[in-house]
Amino acid sequence: MISGCQDRQTSADVSNIATFNLPNTHGRAGGACTAALLEVLYSVDNCTQLSFVEVLMHMRNILNNRGYSQIPQLTSSRRMDVRESFHVTPPNAYGQR
């Protein structure tokens, strides 16, 4: 799971996510961390080429470059290899994507 910030921080809201490089924002509000994640996913042709750590570092850079002090974190209740390819859904998941 990607947490929006460190435990001692507060996740920021964005009044107009058009400041992020996202399609069809129409001036909507949203979370800064979510907008940064979507920007990473939209900017890479095949996001599975990035590891969990690489996605996280791209998100941190985007937020920092836009003046946000929050630092997204990876959290998990079970052991995982953060160098594995990033997937929104596991490759062996079934159903609609």
Short mmCIF file of N, CA and C in Angstrom, two decimals:
data_model
loop_
_atom_site.label_atom_id
_atom_site.label_comp_id
_atom_site.label_asym_id
_atom_site.label_seq_id
_atom_site.Cartn_x
_atom_site.Cartn_y
_atom_site.Cartn_z
N MET A 1 0.84 -1.16 0.00
CA MET A 1 0.00 0.00 0.00
C MET A 1 0.89 1.24 0.00
N ILE A 2 0.44 2.25 -0.66
CA ILE A 2 1.15 3.52 -0.64
C ILE A 2 0.38 4.46 0.26
N SER A 3 1.05 4.92 1.30
CA SER A 3 0.47 5.87 2.23
C SER A 3 0.81 7.28 1.75
N GLY A 4 -0.10 8.21 1.94
CA GLY A 4 0.08 9.57 1.44
C GLY A 4 1.21 10.34 2.08
N CYS A 5 1.61 9.93 3.28
CA CYS A 5 2.66 10.68 3.98
C CYS A 5 3.19 9.85 5.14
N GLN A 6 4.21 10.40 5.80
CA GLN A 6 4.73 9.78 7.01
C GLN A 6 3.70 9.94 8.13
N ASP A 7 3.81 9.10 9.18
CA ASP A 7 2.83 9.14 10.26
C ASP A 7 2.74 10.51 10.93
N ARG A 8 3.82 11.25 10.99
CA ARG A 8 3.82 12.54 11.67
C ARG A 8 3.37 13.68 10.75
N GLN A 9 3.01 13.36 9.51
CA GLN A 9 2.61 14.37 8.54
C GLN A 9 1.11 14.29 8.25
N THR A 10 0.64 15.24 7.49
CA THR A 10 -0.74 15.26 7.02
C THR A 10 -0.72 15.23 5.50
N SER A 11 -1.57 14.41 4.90
CA SER A 11 -1.67 14.36 3.44
C SER A 11 -2.42 15.59 2.94
N ALA A 12 -1.88 16.22 1.92
CA ALA A 12 -2.47 17.45 1.39
C ALA A 12 -3.54 17.16 0.36
N ASP A 13 -4.52 18.05 0.31
CA ASP A 13 -5.52 18.07 -0.76
C ASP A 13 -5.09 19.12 -1.77
N VAL A 14 -5.51 18.92 -3.00
CA VAL A 14 -5.20 19.85 -4.07
C VAL A 14 -6.53 20.41 -4.56
N SER A 15 -6.65 21.73 -4.56
CA SER A 15 -7.93 22.33 -4.97
C SER A 15 -8.15 22.22 -6.47
N ASN A 16 -7.08 22.11 -7.25
CA ASN A 16 -7.21 21.96 -8.70
C ASN A 16 -6.10 21.04 -9.17
N ILE A 17 -6.43 19.79 -9.43
CA ILE A 17 -5.40 18.83 -9.82
C ILE A 17 -4.90 19.04 -11.25
N ALA A 18 -5.39 20.08 -11.91
CA ALA A 18 -4.89 20.40 -13.25
C ALA A 18 -3.41 20.76 -13.20
N THR A 19 -2.88 21.09 -12.01
CA THR A 19 -1.46 21.39 -11.89
C THR A 19 -0.60 20.14 -12.08
N PHE A 20 -1.22 18.96 -12.01
CA PHE A 20 -0.53 17.70 -12.28
C PHE A 20 -0.78 17.33 -13.74
N ASN A 21 0.10 16.58 -14.34
CA ASN A 21 -0.02 16.22 -15.75
C ASN A 21 -0.97 15.04 -15.94
N LEU A 22 -2.27 15.30 -15.77
CA LEU A 22 -3.28 14.25 -15.88
C LEU A 22 -4.29 14.60 -16.96
N PRO A 23 -4.81 13.58 -17.64
CA PRO A 23 -5.85 13.85 -18.64
C PRO A 23 -7.20 14.11 -17.97
N ASN A 24 -8.01 14.94 -18.58
CA ASN A 24 -9.41 15.16 -18.17
C ASN A 24 -9.59 15.54 -16.71
N THR A 25 -8.81 16.47 -16.20
CA THR A 25 -8.96 16.86 -14.80
C THR A 25 -10.13 17.79 -14.58
N HIS A 26 -10.44 18.62 -15.55
CA HIS A 26 -11.57 19.55 -15.46
C HIS A 26 -11.55 20.38 -14.18
N GLY A 27 -10.37 20.72 -13.66
CA GLY A 27 -10.27 21.57 -12.50
C GLY A 27 -10.76 20.96 -11.20
N ARG A 28 -10.82 19.66 -11.13
CA ARG A 28 -11.33 19.00 -9.93
C ARG A 28 -10.30 19.01 -8.80
N ALA A 29 -10.82 18.83 -7.59
CA ALA A 29 -9.96 18.70 -6.41
C ALA A 29 -9.61 17.22 -6.21
N GLY A 30 -8.59 16.96 -5.42
CA GLY A 30 -8.20 15.59 -5.12
C GLY A 30 -7.00 15.56 -4.20
N GLY A 31 -6.55 14.38 -3.89
CA GLY A 31 -5.39 14.22 -3.03
C GLY A 31 -4.09 14.41 -3.80
N ALA A 32 -3.14 15.07 -3.18
CA ALA A 32 -1.85 15.33 -3.84
C ALA A 32 -1.11 14.02 -4.13
N CYS A 33 -1.14 13.09 -3.18
CA CYS A 33 -0.45 11.81 -3.37
C CYS A 33 -1.10 11.01 -4.49
N THR A 34 -2.42 10.97 -4.51
CA THR A 34 -3.14 10.25 -5.57
C THR A 34 -2.84 10.87 -6.93
N ALA A 35 -2.84 12.19 -7.01
CA ALA A 35 -2.54 12.88 -8.26
C ALA A 35 -1.11 12.57 -8.71
N ALA A 36 -0.17 12.52 -7.77
CA ALA A 36 1.22 12.20 -8.11
C ALA A 36 1.33 10.76 -8.62
N LEU A 37 0.65 9.82 -7.97
CA LEU A 37 0.66 8.43 -8.43
C LEU A 37 0.08 8.33 -9.84
N LEU A 38 -1.04 8.98 -10.08
CA LEU A 38 -1.64 8.94 -11.41
C LEU A 38 -0.73 9.57 -12.45
N GLU A 39 -0.04 10.64 -12.08
CA GLU A 39 0.89 11.26 -13.03
C GLU A 39 2.00 10.29 -13.40
N VAL A 40 2.52 9.55 -12.42
CA VAL A 40 3.55 8.55 -12.71
C VAL A 40 2.99 7.48 -13.64
N LEU A 41 1.81 6.97 -13.31
CA LEU A 41 1.24 5.89 -14.11
C LEU A 41 0.91 6.33 -15.54
N TYR A 42 0.44 7.57 -15.71
CA TYR A 42 0.14 8.08 -17.05
C TYR A 42 1.40 8.43 -17.83
N SER A 43 2.50 8.74 -17.15
CA SER A 43 3.70 9.21 -17.84
C SER A 43 4.59 8.08 -18.33
N VAL A 44 4.36 6.87 -17.87
CA VAL A 44 5.18 5.73 -18.25
C VAL A 44 4.34 4.81 -19.13
N ASP A 45 4.88 4.46 -20.32
CA ASP A 45 4.12 3.62 -21.24
C ASP A 45 3.70 2.30 -20.60
N ASN A 46 4.62 1.68 -19.90
CA ASN A 46 4.32 0.41 -19.24
C ASN A 46 4.81 0.50 -17.81
N CYS A 47 3.91 0.87 -16.89
CA CYS A 47 4.34 1.11 -15.52
C CYS A 47 4.87 -0.14 -14.85
N THR A 48 4.63 -1.33 -15.42
CA THR A 48 5.18 -2.55 -14.81
C THR A 48 6.69 -2.63 -15.04
N GLN A 49 7.25 -1.71 -15.81
CA GLN A 49 8.70 -1.65 -15.96
C GLN A 49 9.34 -0.98 -14.75
N LEU A 50 8.53 -0.33 -13.92
CA LEU A 50 9.03 0.34 -12.72
C LEU A 50 8.81 -0.55 -11.51
N SER A 51 9.74 -0.49 -10.58
CA SER A 51 9.57 -1.21 -9.32
C SER A 51 8.70 -0.36 -8.38
N PHE A 52 8.27 -0.97 -7.28
CA PHE A 52 7.51 -0.22 -6.28
C PHE A 52 8.32 0.98 -5.79
N VAL A 53 9.61 0.78 -5.56
CA VAL A 53 10.48 1.86 -5.06
C VAL A 53 10.60 2.97 -6.10
N GLU A 54 10.73 2.60 -7.37
CA GLU A 54 10.85 3.62 -8.42
C GLU A 54 9.57 4.45 -8.53
N VAL A 55 8.42 3.79 -8.44
CA VAL A 55 7.15 4.53 -8.47
C VAL A 55 7.10 5.50 -7.30
N LEU A 56 7.45 5.01 -6.11
CA LEU A 56 7.44 5.84 -4.90
C LEU A 56 8.38 7.04 -5.05
N MET A 57 9.59 6.81 -5.56
CA MET A 57 10.55 7.90 -5.71
C MET A 57 10.07 8.93 -6.73
N HIS A 58 9.46 8.48 -7.82
CA HIS A 58 8.89 9.42 -8.79
C HIS A 58 7.80 10.26 -8.13
N MET A 59 6.94 9.62 -7.33
CA MET A 59 5.88 10.35 -6.64
C MET A 59 6.46 11.40 -5.70
N ARG A 60 7.47 11.02 -4.94
CA ARG A 60 8.11 11.96 -4.01
C ARG A 60 8.69 13.15 -4.76
N ASN A 61 9.34 12.90 -5.90
CA ASN A 61 9.92 13.99 -6.69
C ASN A 61 8.84 14.93 -7.22
N ILE A 62 7.74 14.37 -7.70
CA ILE A 62 6.65 15.19 -8.22
C ILE A 62 6.10 16.09 -7.12
N LEU A 63 5.83 15.50 -5.96
CA LEU A 63 5.28 16.29 -4.84
C LEU A 63 6.26 17.36 -4.39
N ASN A 64 7.53 17.00 -4.25
CA ASN A 64 8.54 17.95 -3.83
C ASN A 64 8.67 19.10 -4.83
N ASN A 65 8.68 18.78 -6.12
CA ASN A 65 8.80 19.81 -7.15
C ASN A 65 7.61 20.76 -7.18
N ARG A 66 6.48 20.33 -6.66
CA ARG A 66 5.29 21.17 -6.62
C ARG A 66 5.10 21.83 -5.25
N GLY A 67 6.10 21.67 -4.37
CA GLY A 67 6.08 22.38 -3.11
C GLY A 67 5.35 21.69 -1.96
N TYR A 68 5.03 20.40 -2.11
CA TYR A 68 4.38 19.66 -1.02
C TYR A 68 5.44 19.05 -0.12
N SER A 69 5.21 19.13 1.18
CA SER A 69 6.20 18.60 2.13
C SER A 69 5.93 17.15 2.51
N GLN A 70 4.77 16.62 2.14
CA GLN A 70 4.46 15.24 2.51
C GLN A 70 5.37 14.26 1.76
N ILE A 71 5.68 13.15 2.43
CA ILE A 71 6.58 12.15 1.87
C ILE A 71 5.84 10.80 1.84
N PRO A 72 5.36 10.38 0.67
CA PRO A 72 4.65 9.10 0.59
C PRO A 72 5.53 7.93 1.05
N GLN A 73 4.87 6.92 1.61
CA GLN A 73 5.56 5.76 2.17
C GLN A 73 4.96 4.48 1.61
N LEU A 74 5.77 3.43 1.51
CA LEU A 74 5.27 2.10 1.21
C LEU A 74 5.02 1.39 2.53
N THR A 75 3.87 0.76 2.66
CA THR A 75 3.56 -0.01 3.86
C THR A 75 2.98 -1.36 3.45
N SER A 76 3.24 -2.37 4.25
CA SER A 76 2.71 -3.70 3.97
C SER A 76 2.63 -4.50 5.26
N SER A 77 1.58 -5.29 5.37
CA SER A 77 1.45 -6.15 6.55
C SER A 77 2.17 -7.48 6.33
N ARG A 78 2.70 -7.68 5.13
CA ARG A 78 3.45 -8.90 4.87
C ARG A 78 4.71 -8.57 4.10
N ARG A 79 5.65 -9.47 4.16
CA ARG A 79 6.95 -9.28 3.51
C ARG A 79 6.76 -9.21 2.00
N MET A 80 7.44 -8.25 1.38
CA MET A 80 7.40 -8.13 -0.07
C MET A 80 8.73 -7.61 -0.58
N ASP A 81 9.01 -7.90 -1.82
CA ASP A 81 10.23 -7.41 -2.46
C ASP A 81 9.88 -6.11 -3.18
N VAL A 82 10.33 -5.00 -2.64
CA VAL A 82 9.98 -3.69 -3.19
C VAL A 82 10.67 -3.41 -4.52
N ARG A 83 11.57 -4.31 -4.91
CA ARG A 83 12.23 -4.18 -6.22
C ARG A 83 11.43 -4.85 -7.33
N GLU A 84 10.33 -5.55 -6.94
CA GLU A 84 9.46 -6.19 -7.94
C GLU A 84 8.77 -5.13 -8.78
N SER A 85 8.30 -5.55 -9.95
CA SER A 85 7.55 -4.64 -10.82
C SER A 85 6.28 -4.17 -10.12
N PHE A 86 5.98 -2.90 -10.31
CA PHE A 86 4.78 -2.31 -9.74
C PHE A 86 3.56 -2.78 -10.51
N HIS A 87 2.53 -3.22 -9.81
CA HIS A 87 1.26 -3.61 -10.42
C HIS A 87 0.14 -3.02 -9.58
N VAL A 88 -0.86 -2.45 -10.23
CA VAL A 88 -2.04 -1.98 -9.52
C VAL A 88 -2.83 -3.19 -9.02
N THR A 89 -2.91 -4.20 -9.89
CA THR A 89 -3.50 -5.48 -9.49
C THR A 89 -2.45 -6.56 -9.75
N PRO A 90 -2.38 -7.58 -8.93
CA PRO A 90 -1.40 -8.65 -9.14
C PRO A 90 -1.58 -9.30 -10.50
N PRO A 91 -0.48 -9.73 -11.12
CA PRO A 91 -0.57 -10.35 -12.45
C PRO A 91 -1.48 -11.57 -12.50
N ASN A 92 -1.61 -12.29 -11.40
CA ASN A 92 -2.43 -13.51 -11.37
C ASN A 92 -3.86 -13.22 -10.94
N ALA A 93 -4.25 -11.95 -10.82
CA ALA A 93 -5.62 -11.61 -10.44
C ALA A 93 -6.55 -11.93 -11.60
N TYR A 94 -7.78 -12.20 -11.27
CA TYR A 94 -8.76 -12.48 -12.31
C TYR A 94 -9.93 -11.50 -12.19
N GLY A 95 -10.74 -11.45 -13.21
CA GLY A 95 -11.83 -10.49 -13.25
C GLY A 95 -11.49 -9.35 -14.19
N GLN A 96 -12.32 -8.34 -14.20
CA GLN A 96 -12.09 -7.20 -15.08
C GLN A 96 -11.06 -6.26 -14.48
N ARG A 97 -10.29 -5.64 -15.34
CA ARG A 97 -9.29 -4.65 -14.91
C ARG A 97 -9.64 -3.32 -15.52
#
